[in-house]
Structures are given as C-alpha cells and as structure tokens.
Amino acid sequence: MQFEHLLEINDPLNPLIDALTRDQLWRGLVMRAEMPKLFVDYLDESTITRTDAGLQRTLRYAALLVHDVVTFTPQERVHYDVPAQGEIPASSLVVTIEEPQPGALFVRFLYDDGKPEDDADAFYDEFRRSAYHEADIETIKVIRQLAEEGRLAQPM
C-alpha cells in the first residue's frame, strides 16, 4: 500500500497561525528522527547511532523492537527505511519539504509498505491511512510547539 498526503504549514490567510521558516521546519523534522519520544508518547525507548548518512535506530514499543535507518537530504527530505524483520514487513516513509513559492511551505508524507493494494485489506488500509494522517498532523503540532518554545532556533 502506498499512501501520500500533503500538509500546509504556512497559511497566509490564517493570521492565528505563526509562520514557520524552512529552517525551523527542517530542524523539527530532524528532531523527530533524533528524538522520537518527543513525537510518539507511547514509544518506550529508542537507541540511536549516528552514521555518515544519517541514523540507525532501534525503537522499543513494549516487547516490540523496530530497527530502522534514517537518511537526510539537508533542508529537503527525511527518509525512514524499515527493513523486513521478524513479523514486520519492509516499509518506508519519505517526508519532503515543498516550497512552491517563498514562504509557502508544505510537507509531503509518502508511506510505502511494499505491498500492492488489496481489496481484502481495504478496511485495514483505510484505518492505517487515517492513523498516519493523524500522526503527521500531530508531528506538525509538536514542531510548532518546539518553535514557540525557541527549541528550533539553534543551528544544526
């Protein structure tokens, strides 16, 4: 199943939302990879090793361990790659910053579990799409909160 959606970050028609800079948005997306517990409260533990290309992570959710690799294209893209492991099939998430005009920021989330669409799994897939969408909205909320707290102002 592939699932893709786009979230608008800066809405010039909504003065109640503080605009984020591309740099703040990028720092927030990197922080999501480096400090996943800030973004996923049901994550019990994470072990992170830095590599030349990005990060190797082990995430523990109760008894479930998930190993993944995160690579960065600075100021542009974060790619999460989960190799097949035990009962977990291979999957990926690509998070891309888009800026069609200066200051008009969007984030595209592209999920791929490597399986073709299947009518038998349609209900489950729709549930997963909804959960992914809600988690991504929450990610942007957390990034906004971090920006308000000044935690995205330090250079990376």
Coordinates of N, CA and C in Angstrom, one line a residue:
M1 N 0.8 -1.2 0.0 CA 0.0 0.0 0.0 C 0.9 1.2 0.0
Q2 N 0.6 2.1 -0.9 CA 1.2 3.4 -0.8 C 0.2 4.5 -0.4
F3 N 0.6 5.4 0.4 CA -0.3 6.4 0.9 C 0.5 7.7 1.0
E4 N -0.1 8.8 0.4 CA 0.6 10.1 0.3 C -0.4 11.2 0.7
H5 N 0.1 12.1 1.4 CA -0.7 13.3 1.7 C 0.2 14.5 1.9
L6 N -0.4 15.7 1.8 CA 0.4 17.0 1.9 C -0.3 17.8 3.0
L7 N 0.6 18.3 3.9 CA 0.1 19.2 4.9 C 0.6 20.6 4.7
E8 N -0.3 21.6 4.7 CA 0.1 23.0 4.5 C 0.7 23.5 5.9
I9 N 1.8 24.1 5.8 CA 2.5 24.6 7.1 C 2.2 26.1 7.3
N10 N 2.3 26.9 6.3 CA 2.1 28.3 6.5 C 0.9 28.7 5.7
D11 N -0.1 29.2 6.3 CA -1.4 29.7 5.7 C -1.5 31.2 5.8
P12 N -1.1 31.9 4.7 CA -1.2 33.4 4.7 C -2.5 33.9 5.0
L13 N -3.6 33.1 4.8 CA -5.0 33.6 5.1 C -5.4 33.4 6.6
N14 N -4.5 32.7 7.4 CA -4.9 32.5 8.7 C -3.9 33.2 9.7
P15 N -4.2 34.4 10.1 CA -3.2 35.1 11.0 C -3.1 34.6 12.4
L16 N -3.9 33.6 12.7 CA -3.8 33.0 14.1 C -2.6 31.9 14.1
I17 N -2.1 31.5 13.0 CA -1.0 30.5 13.0 C 0.3 31.2 12.6
D18 N 1.2 31.1 13.6 CA 2.5 31.7 13.3 C 3.2 30.9 12.2
A19 N 3.8 31.7 11.3 CA 4.5 31.0 10.1 C 5.8 30.4 10.6
L20 N 6.2 29.3 10.1 CA 7.4 28.6 10.4 C 8.4 28.9 9.2
T21 N 9.7 29.1 9.5 CA 10.7 29.2 8.4 C 11.0 27.8 8.0
R22 N 11.6 27.7 6.8 CA 12.0 26.4 6.3 C 13.0 25.8 7.2
D23 N 13.9 26.6 7.8 CA 14.9 26.1 8.7 C 14.3 25.6 10.0
Q24 N 13.3 26.2 10.5 CA 12.6 25.7 11.7 C 11.9 24.4 11.4
L25 N 11.3 24.3 10.3 CA 10.6 23.1 9.8 C 11.6 22.0 9.7
W26 N 12.7 22.3 9.0 CA 13.7 21.2 8.8 C 14.3 20.7 10.2
R27 N 14.6 21.7 11.1 CA 15.1 21.3 12.4 C 14.1 20.4 13.1
G28 N 12.8 20.7 13.0 CA 11.7 20.0 13.6 C 11.7 18.5 13.1
L29 N 11.8 18.4 11.8 CA 11.7 17.1 11.1 C 13.0 16.3 11.5
V30 N 14.1 16.9 11.6 CA 15.3 16.2 12.1 C 15.1 15.8 13.5
M31 N 14.6 16.6 14.3 CA 14.4 16.3 15.7 C 13.4 15.1 15.9
R32 N 12.4 15.1 15.0 CA 11.5 13.9 15.0 C 12.3 12.6 14.9
A33 N 13.3 12.6 14.0 CA 14.1 11.4 13.8 C 15.1 11.2 15.0
E34 N 15.7 12.2 15.5 CA 16.7 12.1 16.5 C 16.1 11.9 17.9
M35 N 14.9 12.4 18.2 CA 14.3 12.4 19.5 C 12.9 11.9 19.3
P36 N 12.7 10.7 18.9 CA 11.3 10.2 18.6 C 10.3 10.2 19.7
K37 N 10.8 10.1 21.0 CA 10.0 10.1 22.1 C 9.2 11.4 22.3
L38 N 9.8 12.5 21.8 CA 9.1 13.8 21.8 C 7.8 13.8 20.9
F39 N 7.8 12.9 19.9 CA 6.7 12.9 19.0 C 5.8 11.7 19.1
V40 N 6.3 10.6 19.8 CA 5.5 9.4 19.9 C 5.5 9.1 21.4
D41 N 4.4 9.5 22.1 CA 4.4 9.3 23.6 C 4.3 7.8 24.0
Y42 N 3.9 6.9 23.2 CA 3.8 5.5 23.5 C 5.1 4.7 23.2
L43 N 6.1 5.4 22.7 CA 7.4 4.8 22.5 C 8.1 4.7 23.8
D44 N 8.5 3.5 24.2 CA 9.1 3.2 25.5 C 10.6 3.6 25.5
E45 N 11.3 3.3 24.4 CA 12.7 3.6 24.4 C 13.3 3.7 23.0
S46 N 14.3 4.4 22.8 CA 15.0 4.5 21.5 C 16.5 4.5 21.7
T47 N 17.1 3.8 20.8 CA 18.6 3.8 20.8 C 19.0 4.3 19.4
I48 N 19.8 5.3 19.4 CA 20.2 5.9 18.1 C 21.7 6.0 17.9
T49 N 22.1 5.6 16.8 CA 23.5 5.6 16.4 C 23.7 6.5 15.1
R50 N 24.5 7.5 15.2 CA 24.7 8.3 14.1 C 25.7 7.7 13.1
T51 N 25.4 7.8 11.8 CA 26.2 7.3 10.7 C 26.5 8.5 9.8
D52 N 27.4 8.3 8.8 CA 27.7 9.3 7.8 C 26.5 9.8 7.1
A53 N 25.5 8.9 6.8 CA 24.4 9.2 6.0 C 23.2 9.7 6.9
G54 N 23.2 9.4 8.1 CA 22.0 9.7 9.0 C 22.0 9.0 10.3
L55 N 21.0 8.1 10.5 CA 20.9 7.5 11.8 C 20.5 6.0 11.6
Q56 N 20.9 5.2 12.6 CA 20.4 3.8 12.7 C 19.7 3.8 14.1
R57 N 18.4 3.4 14.1 CA 17.6 3.4 15.3 C 17.0 2.1 15.6
T58 N 16.9 1.9 16.9 CA 16.1 0.8 17.5 C 15.0 1.4 18.4
L59 N 13.8 1.2 18.0 CA 12.7 1.7 18.8 C 12.0 0.6 19.5
R60 N 11.7 0.8 20.8 CA 11.0 -0.2 21.6 C 9.6 0.2 22.0
Y61 N 8.6 -0.5 21.6 CA 7.2 -0.3 21.9 C 6.8 -1.6 22.7
A62 N 6.9 -1.5 24.0 CA 6.6 -2.7 24.9 C 7.6 -3.8 24.5
A63 N 7.1 -4.9 24.1 CA 8.0 -6.0 23.7 C 8.5 -6.0 22.2
L64 N 7.9 -5.1 21.5 CA 8.2 -5.0 20.0 C 9.4 -4.1 19.8
L65 N 10.4 -4.6 19.1 CA 11.6 -3.8 18.7 C 11.5 -3.6 17.2
V66 N 11.7 -2.3 16.8 CA 11.7 -2.0 15.4 C 13.1 -1.3 15.1
H67 N 13.8 -1.9 14.1 CA 15.0 -1.3 13.6 C 14.8 -0.5 12.4
D68 N 15.3 0.7 12.3 CA 15.2 1.4 11.0 C 16.4 2.2 10.7
V69 N 16.5 2.8 9.5 CA 17.6 3.6 9.1 C 17.0 4.9 8.6
V70 N 17.5 6.0 9.0 CA 17.0 7.3 8.6 C 18.1 8.0 7.9
T71 N 17.8 8.5 6.7 CA 18.8 9.3 5.9 C 18.2 10.7 5.7
F72 N 19.1 11.7 5.6 CA 18.7 13.1 5.4 C 19.2 13.6 4.1
T73 N 18.4 14.4 3.5 CA 18.8 15.3 2.4 C 18.6 16.7 3.0
P74 N 19.7 17.4 3.4 CA 19.5 18.6 4.2 C 18.5 19.6 3.6
Q75 N 17.7 20.1 4.5 CA 16.7 21.1 4.2 C 15.6 20.7 3.2
E76 N 15.6 19.4 2.9 CA 14.7 18.9 1.8 C 13.9 17.6 2.2
R77 N 14.6 16.6 2.7 CA 13.9 15.3 2.8 C 14.5 14.4 3.9
V78 N 13.6 13.7 4.6 CA 14.0 12.7 5.6 C 13.4 11.4 5.1
H79 N 14.2 10.4 5.0 CA 13.8 9.1 4.5 C 14.0 8.0 5.6
Y80 N 12.9 7.4 6.0 CA 12.9 6.3 7.0 C 12.7 5.0 6.3
D81 N 13.6 4.1 6.5 CA 13.6 2.8 5.8 C 13.6 1.7 6.9
V82 N 12.5 0.9 6.9 CA 12.4 -0.2 7.9 C 12.6 -1.5 7.1
P83 N 13.7 -2.1 7.3 CA 13.9 -3.4 6.6 C 13.0 -4.5 7.2
A84 N 12.7 -5.5 6.4 CA 11.9 -6.6 6.9 C 12.6 -7.2 8.1
Q85 N 11.9 -7.5 9.2 CA 12.4 -8.1 10.4 C 11.4 -8.8 11.2
G86 N 11.6 -10.1 11.4 CA 10.6 -10.9 12.1 C 9.2 -10.8 11.5
E87 N 8.2 -10.4 12.2 CA 6.9 -10.2 11.7 C 6.6 -8.9 11.0
I88 N 7.6 -8.1 11.0 CA 7.5 -6.7 10.4 C 7.9 -6.8 8.9
P89 N 7.0 -6.4 8.0 CA 7.5 -6.4 6.6 C 8.3 -5.1 6.3
A90 N 9.0 -5.1 5.2 CA 9.8 -3.9 4.8 C 8.8 -2.7 4.5
S91 N 9.2 -1.5 4.9 CA 8.3 -0.4 4.6 C 9.2 0.9 4.6
S92 N 8.6 2.0 4.2 CA 9.4 3.2 4.2 C 8.5 4.4 4.3
L93 N 9.0 5.5 4.7 CA 8.4 6.8 4.8 C 9.3 7.8 4.3
V94 N 8.9 8.7 3.4 CA 9.7 9.8 2.9 C 8.9 11.1 3.2
V95 N 9.6 12.0 4.0 CA 9.0 13.2 4.4 C 9.8 14.3 3.6
T96 N 9.0 15.1 2.8 CA 9.7 16.1 2.0 C 9.1 17.4 2.2
I97 N 10.0 18.4 2.3 CA 9.6 19.8 2.4 C 9.4 20.4 1.0
E98 N 8.2 21.0 0.7 CA 8.0 21.6 -0.6 C 7.7 23.1 -0.3
E99 N 8.2 23.9 -1.2 CA 8.1 25.3 -1.1 C 7.8 25.9 -2.5
P100 N 6.5 25.8 -3.0 CA 6.2 26.2 -4.4 C 6.5 27.7 -4.6
Q101 N 6.5 28.5 -3.6 CA 6.8 29.9 -3.6 C 7.4 30.3 -2.3
P102 N 8.2 31.3 -2.2 CA 8.9 31.7 -1.0 C 7.9 31.8 0.2
G103 N 8.2 31.1 1.3 CA 7.4 31.1 2.5 C 6.2 30.2 2.5
A104 N 5.8 29.7 1.3 CA 4.6 28.8 1.2 C 5.1 27.4 1.4
L105 N 5.2 27.0 2.7 CA 5.7 25.7 3.0 C 4.7 24.6 3.1
F106 N 5.0 23.4 2.6 CA 4.2 22.2 2.7 C 5.1 21.1 3.1
V107 N 4.5 20.0 3.7 CA 5.3 18.8 4.0 C 4.5 17.7 3.3
R108 N 5.2 16.9 2.5 CA 4.6 15.7 1.9 C 5.1 14.5 2.6
F109 N 4.1 13.6 3.0 CA 4.4 12.4 3.6 C 4.1 11.2 2.7
L110 N 5.0 10.4 2.3 CA 4.8 9.3 1.4 C 5.1 8.0 2.1
Y111 N 4.1 7.2 2.4 CA 4.3 5.9 3.0 C 4.2 4.8 2.0
D112 N 5.0 3.7 2.2 CA 5.0 2.6 1.3 C 5.3 1.3 2.1
D113 N 4.4 0.4 2.1 CA 4.7 -0.8 2.9 C 5.1 -2.0 1.9
G114 N 5.3 -1.6 0.6 CA 5.8 -2.6 -0.3 C 4.8 -3.6 -0.8
K115 N 3.6 -3.5 -0.3 CA 2.5 -4.5 -0.8 C 1.6 -3.8 -1.7
P116 N 1.1 -4.5 -2.7 CA 0.1 -3.9 -3.6 C -1.2 -3.7 -2.9
E117 N -2.1 -2.8 -3.4 CA -3.4 -2.6 -2.8 C -4.2 -3.9 -3.0
D118 N -4.9 -4.2 -2.0 CA -5.7 -5.5 -1.9 C -7.0 -5.2 -1.3
D119 N -8.1 -5.6 -2.1 CA -9.5 -5.4 -1.6 C -9.7 -6.0 -0.2
A120 N -9.1 -7.2 0.0 CA -9.2 -7.9 1.3 C -8.7 -7.1 2.4
D121 N -7.7 -6.2 2.2 CA -7.1 -5.4 3.2 C -7.6 -3.9 3.2
A122 N -8.6 -3.6 2.4 CA -9.1 -2.3 2.2 C -9.5 -1.6 3.5
F123 N -10.2 -2.3 4.4 CA -10.6 -1.7 5.7 C -9.4 -1.4 6.5
Y124 N -8.5 -2.3 6.7 CA -7.3 -2.1 7.5 C -6.5 -1.0 6.9
D125 N -6.3 -1.0 5.6 CA -5.5 0.1 4.9 C -6.1 1.4 5.2
E126 N -7.4 1.6 5.1 CA -8.1 2.9 5.4 C -7.8 3.3 6.8
F127 N -7.9 2.4 7.7 CA -7.6 2.7 9.1 C -6.1 3.2 9.3
R128 N -5.2 2.5 8.6 CA -3.8 2.9 8.7 C -3.6 4.3 8.1
R129 N -4.2 4.5 6.9 CA -4.1 5.9 6.3 C -4.6 7.0 7.3
S130 N -5.7 6.7 8.0 CA -6.2 7.7 8.9 C -5.2 7.9 10.1
A131 N -4.7 6.8 10.6 CA -3.7 6.8 11.7 C -2.5 7.6 11.3
Y132 N -1.9 7.3 10.1 CA -0.8 8.0 9.6 C -1.1 9.5 9.5
H133 N -2.2 9.9 8.9 CA -2.6 11.3 8.7 C -2.6 12.0 10.1
E134 N -3.3 11.4 11.0 CA -3.4 12.0 12.4 C -2.0 12.1 13.0
A135 N -1.2 11.1 12.9 CA 0.2 11.2 13.5 C 1.0 12.3 12.8
D136 N 0.8 12.5 11.5 CA 1.6 13.6 10.8 C 1.1 15.0 11.2
I137 N -0.2 15.1 11.4 CA -0.8 16.4 11.9 C -0.2 16.6 13.3
E138 N -0.1 15.6 14.1 CA 0.5 15.8 15.5 C 1.9 16.1 15.4
T139 N 2.7 15.6 14.4 CA 4.1 15.9 14.2 C 4.2 17.4 14.0
I140 N 3.4 18.0 13.1 CA 3.5 19.4 12.8 C 3.1 20.2 14.0
K141 N 2.1 19.8 14.8 CA 1.7 20.5 16.1 C 2.9 20.5 17.0
V142 N 3.6 19.4 17.2 CA 4.8 19.4 18.1 C 5.9 20.3 17.5
I143 N 6.1 20.3 16.2 CA 7.1 21.2 15.6 C 6.8 22.6 15.9
R144 N 5.5 23.0 15.8 CA 5.1 24.4 16.1 C 5.3 24.7 17.6
Q145 N 5.0 23.8 18.4 CA 5.2 24.0 19.9 C 6.7 24.2 20.1
L146 N 7.6 23.3 19.5 CA 9.0 23.5 19.7 C 9.5 24.8 19.2
A147 N 9.0 25.3 18.1 CA 9.3 26.6 17.6 C 8.9 27.7 18.5
E148 N 7.7 27.6 19.1 CA 7.2 28.6 20.0 C 8.1 28.7 21.3
E149 N 8.6 27.5 21.7 CA 9.5 27.4 22.9 C 10.9 27.8 22.5
G150 N 11.2 28.1 21.3 CA 12.6 28.5 20.9 C 13.5 27.4 20.8
R151 N 13.0 26.1 20.7 CA 13.9 25.0 20.7 C 14.4 24.7 19.3
L152 N 13.9 25.4 18.3 CA 14.3 25.1 16.9 C 15.2 26.3 16.4
A153 N 15.7 27.1 17.3 CA 16.5 28.3 16.9 C 18.0 28.0 16.8
Q154 N 18.4 26.9 17.4 CA 19.8 26.6 17.5 C 20.3 26.0 16.1
P155 N 21.5 26.4 15.6 CA 21.9 25.8 14.4 C 22.2 24.3 14.5
M156 N 22.0 23.5 13.5 CA 22.2 22.1 13.5 C 23.5 21.7 12.9

